[in-house]
Short mmCIF file of C-alpha atoms and ligand atoms in Angstrom, two decimals:
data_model
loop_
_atom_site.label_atom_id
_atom_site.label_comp_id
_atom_site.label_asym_id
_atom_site.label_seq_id
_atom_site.Cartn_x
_atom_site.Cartn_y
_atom_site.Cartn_z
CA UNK A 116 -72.13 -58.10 -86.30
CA UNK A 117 -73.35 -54.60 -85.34
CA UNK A 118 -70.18 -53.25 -85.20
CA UNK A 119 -71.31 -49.90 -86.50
CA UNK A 120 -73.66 -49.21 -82.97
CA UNK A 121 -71.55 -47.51 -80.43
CA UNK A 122 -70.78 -49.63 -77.71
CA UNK A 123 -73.56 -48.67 -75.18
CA UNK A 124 -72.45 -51.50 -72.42
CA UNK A 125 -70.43 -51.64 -69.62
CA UNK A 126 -69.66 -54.65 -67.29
CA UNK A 127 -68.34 -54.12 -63.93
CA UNK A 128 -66.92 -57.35 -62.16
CA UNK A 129 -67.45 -56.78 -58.66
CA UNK A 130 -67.84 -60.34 -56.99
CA UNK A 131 -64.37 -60.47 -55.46
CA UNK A 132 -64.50 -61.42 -51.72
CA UNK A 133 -61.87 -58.18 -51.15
CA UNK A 134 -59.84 -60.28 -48.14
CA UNK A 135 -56.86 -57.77 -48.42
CA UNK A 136 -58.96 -55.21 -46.44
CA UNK A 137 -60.33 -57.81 -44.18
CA UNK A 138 -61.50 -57.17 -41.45
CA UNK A 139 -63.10 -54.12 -42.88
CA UNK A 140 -64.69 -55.97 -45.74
CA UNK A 141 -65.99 -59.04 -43.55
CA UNK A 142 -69.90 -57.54 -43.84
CA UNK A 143 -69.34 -54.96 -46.80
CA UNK A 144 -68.40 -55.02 -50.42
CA UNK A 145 -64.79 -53.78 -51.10
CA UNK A 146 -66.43 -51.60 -53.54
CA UNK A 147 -68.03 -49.57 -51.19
CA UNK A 148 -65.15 -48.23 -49.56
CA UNK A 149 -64.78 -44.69 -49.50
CA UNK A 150 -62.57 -42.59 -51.64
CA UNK A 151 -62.93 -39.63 -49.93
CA UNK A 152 -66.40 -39.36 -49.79
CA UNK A 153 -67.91 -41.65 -52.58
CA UNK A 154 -67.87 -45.09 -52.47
CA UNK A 155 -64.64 -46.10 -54.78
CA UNK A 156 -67.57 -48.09 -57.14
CA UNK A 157 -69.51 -44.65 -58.01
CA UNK A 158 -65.90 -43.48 -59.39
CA UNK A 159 -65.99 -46.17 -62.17
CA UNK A 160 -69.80 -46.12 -62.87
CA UNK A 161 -69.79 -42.24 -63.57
CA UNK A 162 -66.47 -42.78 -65.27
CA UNK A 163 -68.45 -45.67 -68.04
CA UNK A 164 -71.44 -42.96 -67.59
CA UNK A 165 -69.33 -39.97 -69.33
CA UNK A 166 -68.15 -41.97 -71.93
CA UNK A 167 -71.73 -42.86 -72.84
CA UNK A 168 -71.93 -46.37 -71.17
CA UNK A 169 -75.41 -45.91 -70.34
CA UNK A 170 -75.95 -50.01 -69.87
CA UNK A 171 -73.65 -51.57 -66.44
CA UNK A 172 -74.67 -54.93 -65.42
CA UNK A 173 -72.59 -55.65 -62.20
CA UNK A 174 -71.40 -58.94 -61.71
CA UNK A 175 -71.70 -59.41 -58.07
CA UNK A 176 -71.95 -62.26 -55.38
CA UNK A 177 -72.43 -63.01 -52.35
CA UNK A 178 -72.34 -59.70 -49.45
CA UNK A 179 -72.78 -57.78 -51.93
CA UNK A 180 -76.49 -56.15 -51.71
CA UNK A 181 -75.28 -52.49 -50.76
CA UNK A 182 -74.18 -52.03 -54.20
CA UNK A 183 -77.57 -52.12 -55.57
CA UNK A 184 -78.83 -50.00 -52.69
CA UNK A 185 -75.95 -47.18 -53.17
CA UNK A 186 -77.45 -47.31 -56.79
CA UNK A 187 -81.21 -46.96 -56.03
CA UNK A 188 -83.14 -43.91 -54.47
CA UNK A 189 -83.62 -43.17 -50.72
CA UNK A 190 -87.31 -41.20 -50.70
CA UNK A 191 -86.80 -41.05 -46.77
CA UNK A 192 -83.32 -39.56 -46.65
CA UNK A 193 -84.14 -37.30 -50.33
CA UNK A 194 -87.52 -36.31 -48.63
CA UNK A 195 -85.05 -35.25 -45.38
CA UNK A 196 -82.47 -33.35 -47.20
CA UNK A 197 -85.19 -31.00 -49.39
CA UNK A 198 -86.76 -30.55 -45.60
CA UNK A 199 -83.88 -29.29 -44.47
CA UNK A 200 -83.24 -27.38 -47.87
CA UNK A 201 -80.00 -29.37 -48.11
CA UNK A 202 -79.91 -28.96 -51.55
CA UNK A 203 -75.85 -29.78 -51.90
CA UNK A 204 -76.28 -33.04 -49.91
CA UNK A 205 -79.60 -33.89 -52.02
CA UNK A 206 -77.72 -33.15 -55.16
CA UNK A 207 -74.70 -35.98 -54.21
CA UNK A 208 -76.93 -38.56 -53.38
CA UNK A 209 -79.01 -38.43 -56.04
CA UNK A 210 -75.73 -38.30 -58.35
CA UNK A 211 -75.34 -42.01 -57.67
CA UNK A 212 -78.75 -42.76 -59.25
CA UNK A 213 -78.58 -40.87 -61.90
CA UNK A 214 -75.44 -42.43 -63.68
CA UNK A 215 -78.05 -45.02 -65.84
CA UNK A 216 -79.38 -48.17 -65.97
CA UNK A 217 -78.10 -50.96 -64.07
CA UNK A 218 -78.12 -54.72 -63.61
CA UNK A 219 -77.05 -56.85 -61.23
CA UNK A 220 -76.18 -61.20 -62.05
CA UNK A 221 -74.55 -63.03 -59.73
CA UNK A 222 -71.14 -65.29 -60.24
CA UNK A 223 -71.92 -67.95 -58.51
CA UNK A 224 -68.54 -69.54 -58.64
CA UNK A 225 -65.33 -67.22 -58.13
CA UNK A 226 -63.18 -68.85 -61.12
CA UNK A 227 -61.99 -65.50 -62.35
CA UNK A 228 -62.09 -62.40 -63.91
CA UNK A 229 -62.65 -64.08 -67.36
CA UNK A 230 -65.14 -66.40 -65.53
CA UNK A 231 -67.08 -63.12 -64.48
CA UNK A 232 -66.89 -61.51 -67.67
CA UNK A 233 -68.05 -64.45 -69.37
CA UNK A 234 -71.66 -64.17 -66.61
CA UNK A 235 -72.03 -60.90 -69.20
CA UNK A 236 -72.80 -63.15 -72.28
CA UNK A 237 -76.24 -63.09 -72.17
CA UNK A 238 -76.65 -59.76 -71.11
CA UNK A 239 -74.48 -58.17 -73.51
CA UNK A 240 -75.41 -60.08 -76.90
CA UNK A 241 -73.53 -59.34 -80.02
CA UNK A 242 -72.22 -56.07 -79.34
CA UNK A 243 -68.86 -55.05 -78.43
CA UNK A 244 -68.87 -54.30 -75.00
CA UNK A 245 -66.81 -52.57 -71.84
CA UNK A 246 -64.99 -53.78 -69.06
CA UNK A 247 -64.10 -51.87 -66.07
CA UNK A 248 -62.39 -53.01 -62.91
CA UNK A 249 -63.08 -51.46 -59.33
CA UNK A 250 -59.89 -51.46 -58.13
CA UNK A 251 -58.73 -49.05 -60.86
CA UNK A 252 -59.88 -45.20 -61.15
CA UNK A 253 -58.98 -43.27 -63.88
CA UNK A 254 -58.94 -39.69 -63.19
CA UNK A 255 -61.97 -38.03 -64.86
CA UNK A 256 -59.77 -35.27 -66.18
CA UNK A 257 -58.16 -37.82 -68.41
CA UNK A 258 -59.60 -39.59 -70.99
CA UNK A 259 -59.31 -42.86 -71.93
CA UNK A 260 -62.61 -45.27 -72.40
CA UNK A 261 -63.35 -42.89 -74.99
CA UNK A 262 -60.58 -42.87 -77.11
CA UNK A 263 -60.64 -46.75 -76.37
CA UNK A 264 -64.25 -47.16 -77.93
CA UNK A 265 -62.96 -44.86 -80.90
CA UNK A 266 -60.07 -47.60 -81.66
CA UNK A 267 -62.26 -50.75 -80.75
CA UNK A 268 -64.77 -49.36 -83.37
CA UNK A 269 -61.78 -48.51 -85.84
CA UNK A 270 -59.95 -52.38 -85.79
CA UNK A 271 -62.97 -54.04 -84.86
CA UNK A 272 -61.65 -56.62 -82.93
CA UNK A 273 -60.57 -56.05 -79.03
CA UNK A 274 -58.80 -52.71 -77.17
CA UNK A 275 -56.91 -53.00 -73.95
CA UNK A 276 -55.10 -49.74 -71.87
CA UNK A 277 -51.76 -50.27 -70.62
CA UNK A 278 -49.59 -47.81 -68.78
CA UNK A 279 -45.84 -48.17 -68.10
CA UNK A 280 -44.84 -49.18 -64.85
CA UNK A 281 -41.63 -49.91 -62.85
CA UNK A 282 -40.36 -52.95 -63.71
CA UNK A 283 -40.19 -54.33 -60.11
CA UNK A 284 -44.38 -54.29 -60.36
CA UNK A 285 -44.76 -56.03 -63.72
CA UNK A 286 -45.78 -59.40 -61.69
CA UNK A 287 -48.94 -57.78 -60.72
CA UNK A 288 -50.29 -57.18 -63.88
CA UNK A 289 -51.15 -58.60 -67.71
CA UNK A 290 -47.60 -57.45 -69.62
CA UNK A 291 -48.12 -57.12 -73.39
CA UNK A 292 -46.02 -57.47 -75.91
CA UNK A 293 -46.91 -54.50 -78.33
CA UNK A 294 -45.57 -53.21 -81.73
CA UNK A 295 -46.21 -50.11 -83.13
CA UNK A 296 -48.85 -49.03 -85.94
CA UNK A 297 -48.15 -46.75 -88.64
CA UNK A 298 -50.09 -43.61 -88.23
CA UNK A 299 -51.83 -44.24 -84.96
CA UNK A 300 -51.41 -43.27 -81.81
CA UNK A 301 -52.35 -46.90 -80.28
CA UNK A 302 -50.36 -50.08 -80.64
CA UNK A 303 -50.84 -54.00 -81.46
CA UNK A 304 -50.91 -56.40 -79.04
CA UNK A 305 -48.81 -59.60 -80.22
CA UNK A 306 -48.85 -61.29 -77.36
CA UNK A 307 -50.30 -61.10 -73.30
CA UNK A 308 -49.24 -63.04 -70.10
CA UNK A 309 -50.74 -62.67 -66.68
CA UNK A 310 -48.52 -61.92 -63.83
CA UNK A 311 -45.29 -62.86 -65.27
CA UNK A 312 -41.93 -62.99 -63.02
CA UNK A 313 -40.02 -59.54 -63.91
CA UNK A 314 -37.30 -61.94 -66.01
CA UNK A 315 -39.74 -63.45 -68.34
CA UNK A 316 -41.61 -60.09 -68.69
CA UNK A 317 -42.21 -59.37 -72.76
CA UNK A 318 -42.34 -55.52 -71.59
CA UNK A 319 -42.87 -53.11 -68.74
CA UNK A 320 -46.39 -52.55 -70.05
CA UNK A 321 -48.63 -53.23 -67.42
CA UNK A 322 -52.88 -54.06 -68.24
CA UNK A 323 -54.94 -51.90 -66.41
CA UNK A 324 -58.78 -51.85 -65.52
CA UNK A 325 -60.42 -51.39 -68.94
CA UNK A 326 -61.17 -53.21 -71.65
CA UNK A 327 -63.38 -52.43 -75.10
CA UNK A 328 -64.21 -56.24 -75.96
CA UNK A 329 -65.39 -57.92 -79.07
CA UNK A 330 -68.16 -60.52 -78.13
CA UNK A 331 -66.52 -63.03 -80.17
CA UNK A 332 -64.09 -62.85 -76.49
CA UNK A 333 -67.04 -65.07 -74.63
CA UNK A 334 -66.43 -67.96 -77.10
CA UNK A 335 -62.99 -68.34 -76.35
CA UNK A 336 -63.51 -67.55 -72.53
CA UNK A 337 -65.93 -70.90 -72.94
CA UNK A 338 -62.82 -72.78 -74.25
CA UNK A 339 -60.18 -71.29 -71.66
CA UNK A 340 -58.54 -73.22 -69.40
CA UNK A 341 -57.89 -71.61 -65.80
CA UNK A 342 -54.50 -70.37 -65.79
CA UNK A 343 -52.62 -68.35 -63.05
CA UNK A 344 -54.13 -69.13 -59.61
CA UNK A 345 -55.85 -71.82 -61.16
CA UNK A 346 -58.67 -68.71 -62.38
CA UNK A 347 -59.75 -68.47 -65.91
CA UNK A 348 -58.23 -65.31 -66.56
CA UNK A 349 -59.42 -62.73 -68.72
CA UNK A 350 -55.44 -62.09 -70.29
CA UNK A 351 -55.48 -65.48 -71.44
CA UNK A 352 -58.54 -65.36 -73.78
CA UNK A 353 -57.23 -61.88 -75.09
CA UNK A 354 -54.16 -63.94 -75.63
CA UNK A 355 -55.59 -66.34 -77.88
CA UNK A 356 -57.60 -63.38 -79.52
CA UNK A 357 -54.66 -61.79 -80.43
CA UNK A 358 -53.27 -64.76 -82.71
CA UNK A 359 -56.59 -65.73 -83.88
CA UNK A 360 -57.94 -64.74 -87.34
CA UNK A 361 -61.15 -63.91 -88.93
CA UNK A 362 -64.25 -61.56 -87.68
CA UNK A 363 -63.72 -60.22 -83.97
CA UNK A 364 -59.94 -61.52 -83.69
CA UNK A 365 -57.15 -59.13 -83.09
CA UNK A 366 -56.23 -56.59 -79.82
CA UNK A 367 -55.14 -53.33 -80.10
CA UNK A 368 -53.89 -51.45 -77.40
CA UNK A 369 -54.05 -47.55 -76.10
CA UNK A 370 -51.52 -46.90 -73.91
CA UNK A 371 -52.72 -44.27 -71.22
CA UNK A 372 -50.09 -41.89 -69.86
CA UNK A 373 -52.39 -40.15 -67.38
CA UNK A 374 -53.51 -40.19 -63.73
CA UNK A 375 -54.59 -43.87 -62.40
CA UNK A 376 -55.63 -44.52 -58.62
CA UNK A 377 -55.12 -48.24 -57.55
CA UNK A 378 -57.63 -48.68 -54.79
CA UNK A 379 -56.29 -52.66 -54.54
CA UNK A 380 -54.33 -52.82 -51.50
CA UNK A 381 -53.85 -50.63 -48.69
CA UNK A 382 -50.96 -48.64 -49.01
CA UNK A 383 -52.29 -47.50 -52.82
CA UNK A 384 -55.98 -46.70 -51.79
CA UNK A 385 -54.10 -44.80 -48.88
CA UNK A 386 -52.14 -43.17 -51.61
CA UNK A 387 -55.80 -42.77 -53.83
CA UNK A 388 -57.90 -41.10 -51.04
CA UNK A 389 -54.99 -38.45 -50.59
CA UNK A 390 -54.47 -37.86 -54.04
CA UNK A 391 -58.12 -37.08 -55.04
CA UNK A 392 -58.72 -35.63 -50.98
CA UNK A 393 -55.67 -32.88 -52.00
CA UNK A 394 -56.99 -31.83 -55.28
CA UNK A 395 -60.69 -31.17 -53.40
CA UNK A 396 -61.84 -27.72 -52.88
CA UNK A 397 -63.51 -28.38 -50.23
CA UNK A 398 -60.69 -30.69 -48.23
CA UNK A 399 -57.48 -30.09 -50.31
CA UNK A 400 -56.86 -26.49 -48.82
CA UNK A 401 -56.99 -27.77 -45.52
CA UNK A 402 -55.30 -31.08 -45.77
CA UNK A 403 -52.20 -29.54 -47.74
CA UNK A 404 -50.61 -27.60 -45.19
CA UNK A 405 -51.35 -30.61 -42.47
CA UNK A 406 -49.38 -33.34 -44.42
CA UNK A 407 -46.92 -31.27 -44.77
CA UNK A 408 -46.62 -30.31 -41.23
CA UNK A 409 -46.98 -34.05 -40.23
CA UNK A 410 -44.41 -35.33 -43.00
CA UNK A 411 -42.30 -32.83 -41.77
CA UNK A 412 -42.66 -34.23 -38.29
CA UNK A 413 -41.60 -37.44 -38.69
C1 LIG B 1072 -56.50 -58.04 -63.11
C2 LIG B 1072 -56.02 -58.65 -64.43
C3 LIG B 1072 -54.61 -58.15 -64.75
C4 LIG B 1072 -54.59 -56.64 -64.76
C5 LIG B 1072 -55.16 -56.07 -63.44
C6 LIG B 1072 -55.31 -54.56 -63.53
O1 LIG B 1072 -55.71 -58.56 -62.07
O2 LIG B 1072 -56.05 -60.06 -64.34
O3 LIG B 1072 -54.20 -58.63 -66.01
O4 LIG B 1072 -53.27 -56.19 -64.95
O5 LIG B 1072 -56.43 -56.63 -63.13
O6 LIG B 1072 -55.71 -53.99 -62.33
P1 LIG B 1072 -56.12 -58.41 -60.50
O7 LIG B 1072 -55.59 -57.07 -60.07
O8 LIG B 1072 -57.61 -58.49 -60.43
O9 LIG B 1072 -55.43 -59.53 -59.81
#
């Protein structure tokens, strides 16, 4: 096992068919819709980027070729902006192409998130590894995949994020069932279920978008059945990695107390493109006193 390297990949599942915004995702990837004034899918690739991620293979499908176009160069438009001296505008766009190298593999089949991250096998190899969902964007002032990396390479087996939540929203997320460590400042995960009813709920510790992964977590994927919505689901195999034993077995867990934007459904990407639009120089100064006035106005 190279467990010394740094982990170096990320993987990005983006193949889901994003029906809760339909009709605005019938011809474009949910991923590409914007947070202000990025696509919500640059977010997450310059957030793996700054923690030194420098490898994303994108699991994609079908309707999904504008994510490899936001990630490639524009000559025309480029050659445009340094016409027109637009440095500012030059600058953004070439951001997006700038964040490192990326690949692109298809999931043919939509059985899952664990499905999905299992397409990564071959790519990724025998190295630990990252996972990072779209829907979830971690504010860049807070760390997190970092510290993450720093605990995965510590235990040496597999490192979720969980954040507390209400317990009235548990049943849209992994719970864990965690116990402290001595000394540390993460926990041990002794158990995981996907999506449970708020009464059977080990905890109001909710799995968010990010995972440090051991590679041993594609064998078991192989051997896991599908579970909740009849998907082979991610949770599951971290499940079974939790009570296995030997090389690559065991999940730890950091538990992340700051600022996470869930661009999911409607009313929380609403809630997301405010959020990041009022802390904007640019916007934030303008949009402030305008919410209030309309709040105020209803
Ligand atoms: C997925 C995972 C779930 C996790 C969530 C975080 O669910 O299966 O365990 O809590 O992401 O956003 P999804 O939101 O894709 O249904």
């Amino acid at each position: 096992m190279t467990q010394s390297r740094r982990v170096i990949k990320a993987v990005i599942p983006a193949a889901g068919l994003g029906t809760r915004f339909l009709p605005a995702t019938k011809a474009m990837p949910k991923e590409m819709l914007p947070v202000v004034d990025q696509p919500a899918i640059q977010y997450v690739v310059a957030e793996a980027s700054k923690a030194g991620l420098t490898d994303v293979l994108m699991i994609t499908g079908r309707s999904k070729r504008a994510l490899e176009d936001h990630f490639d160069r524009v000559p025309f438009l480029e050659a445009t902006l340094e016409a027109k001296g637009d440095t500012e505008k030059l600058r953004r766009i070439q951001e997006a192409t700038e964040l490192g190298e990326i690949h692109y593999i298809r999931q043919r089949d939509p059985k899952g998130l664990g499905h999905a991250v299992l397409c990564a096998k071959q790519h990724v190899g025998d190295e630990a590894f990252a996972v990072l969902l779209g829907d979830d964007l971690i504010d860049e002032r807070d760390e997190l995949l970092s510290i993450m990396i720093d605990v995965q390479e510590k235990t040496g087996g597999s490192v979720i994020a969980l954040m507390e939540v209400e317990p009235s929203q548990i049943s849209a997320y992994g719970c864990a069932d965690v116990s402290s460590v001595d000394g540390e400042d993460y926990v041990k995960v002794n158990g995981l279920v996907e999506k449970p009813a708020v009464e059977d709920a080990p905890s109001n510790l909710a799995v968010i978008g990010r995972y440090v992964l051991h590679p041993r977590v594609f064998d078991v994927l192989e051997e896991t059945k599908p579970g909740r919505g009849d998907e082979i689901q991610l949770t599951d195999a971290l499940e079974t990695l939790a009570a296995a034993e030997g090389p690559g077995s065991g999940v730890h867990a950091v538990v992340f107390r700051g600022r996470r934007y869930d661009t999911g459904d409607k009313l929380s990407y609403l809630q997301a493109v405010i959020s990041l639009a009022s802390e904007r120089d640019d916007i934030g100064p303008a949009l402030m006193p305008w919410l209030k006035e309309f709040v105020a106005g209803r």
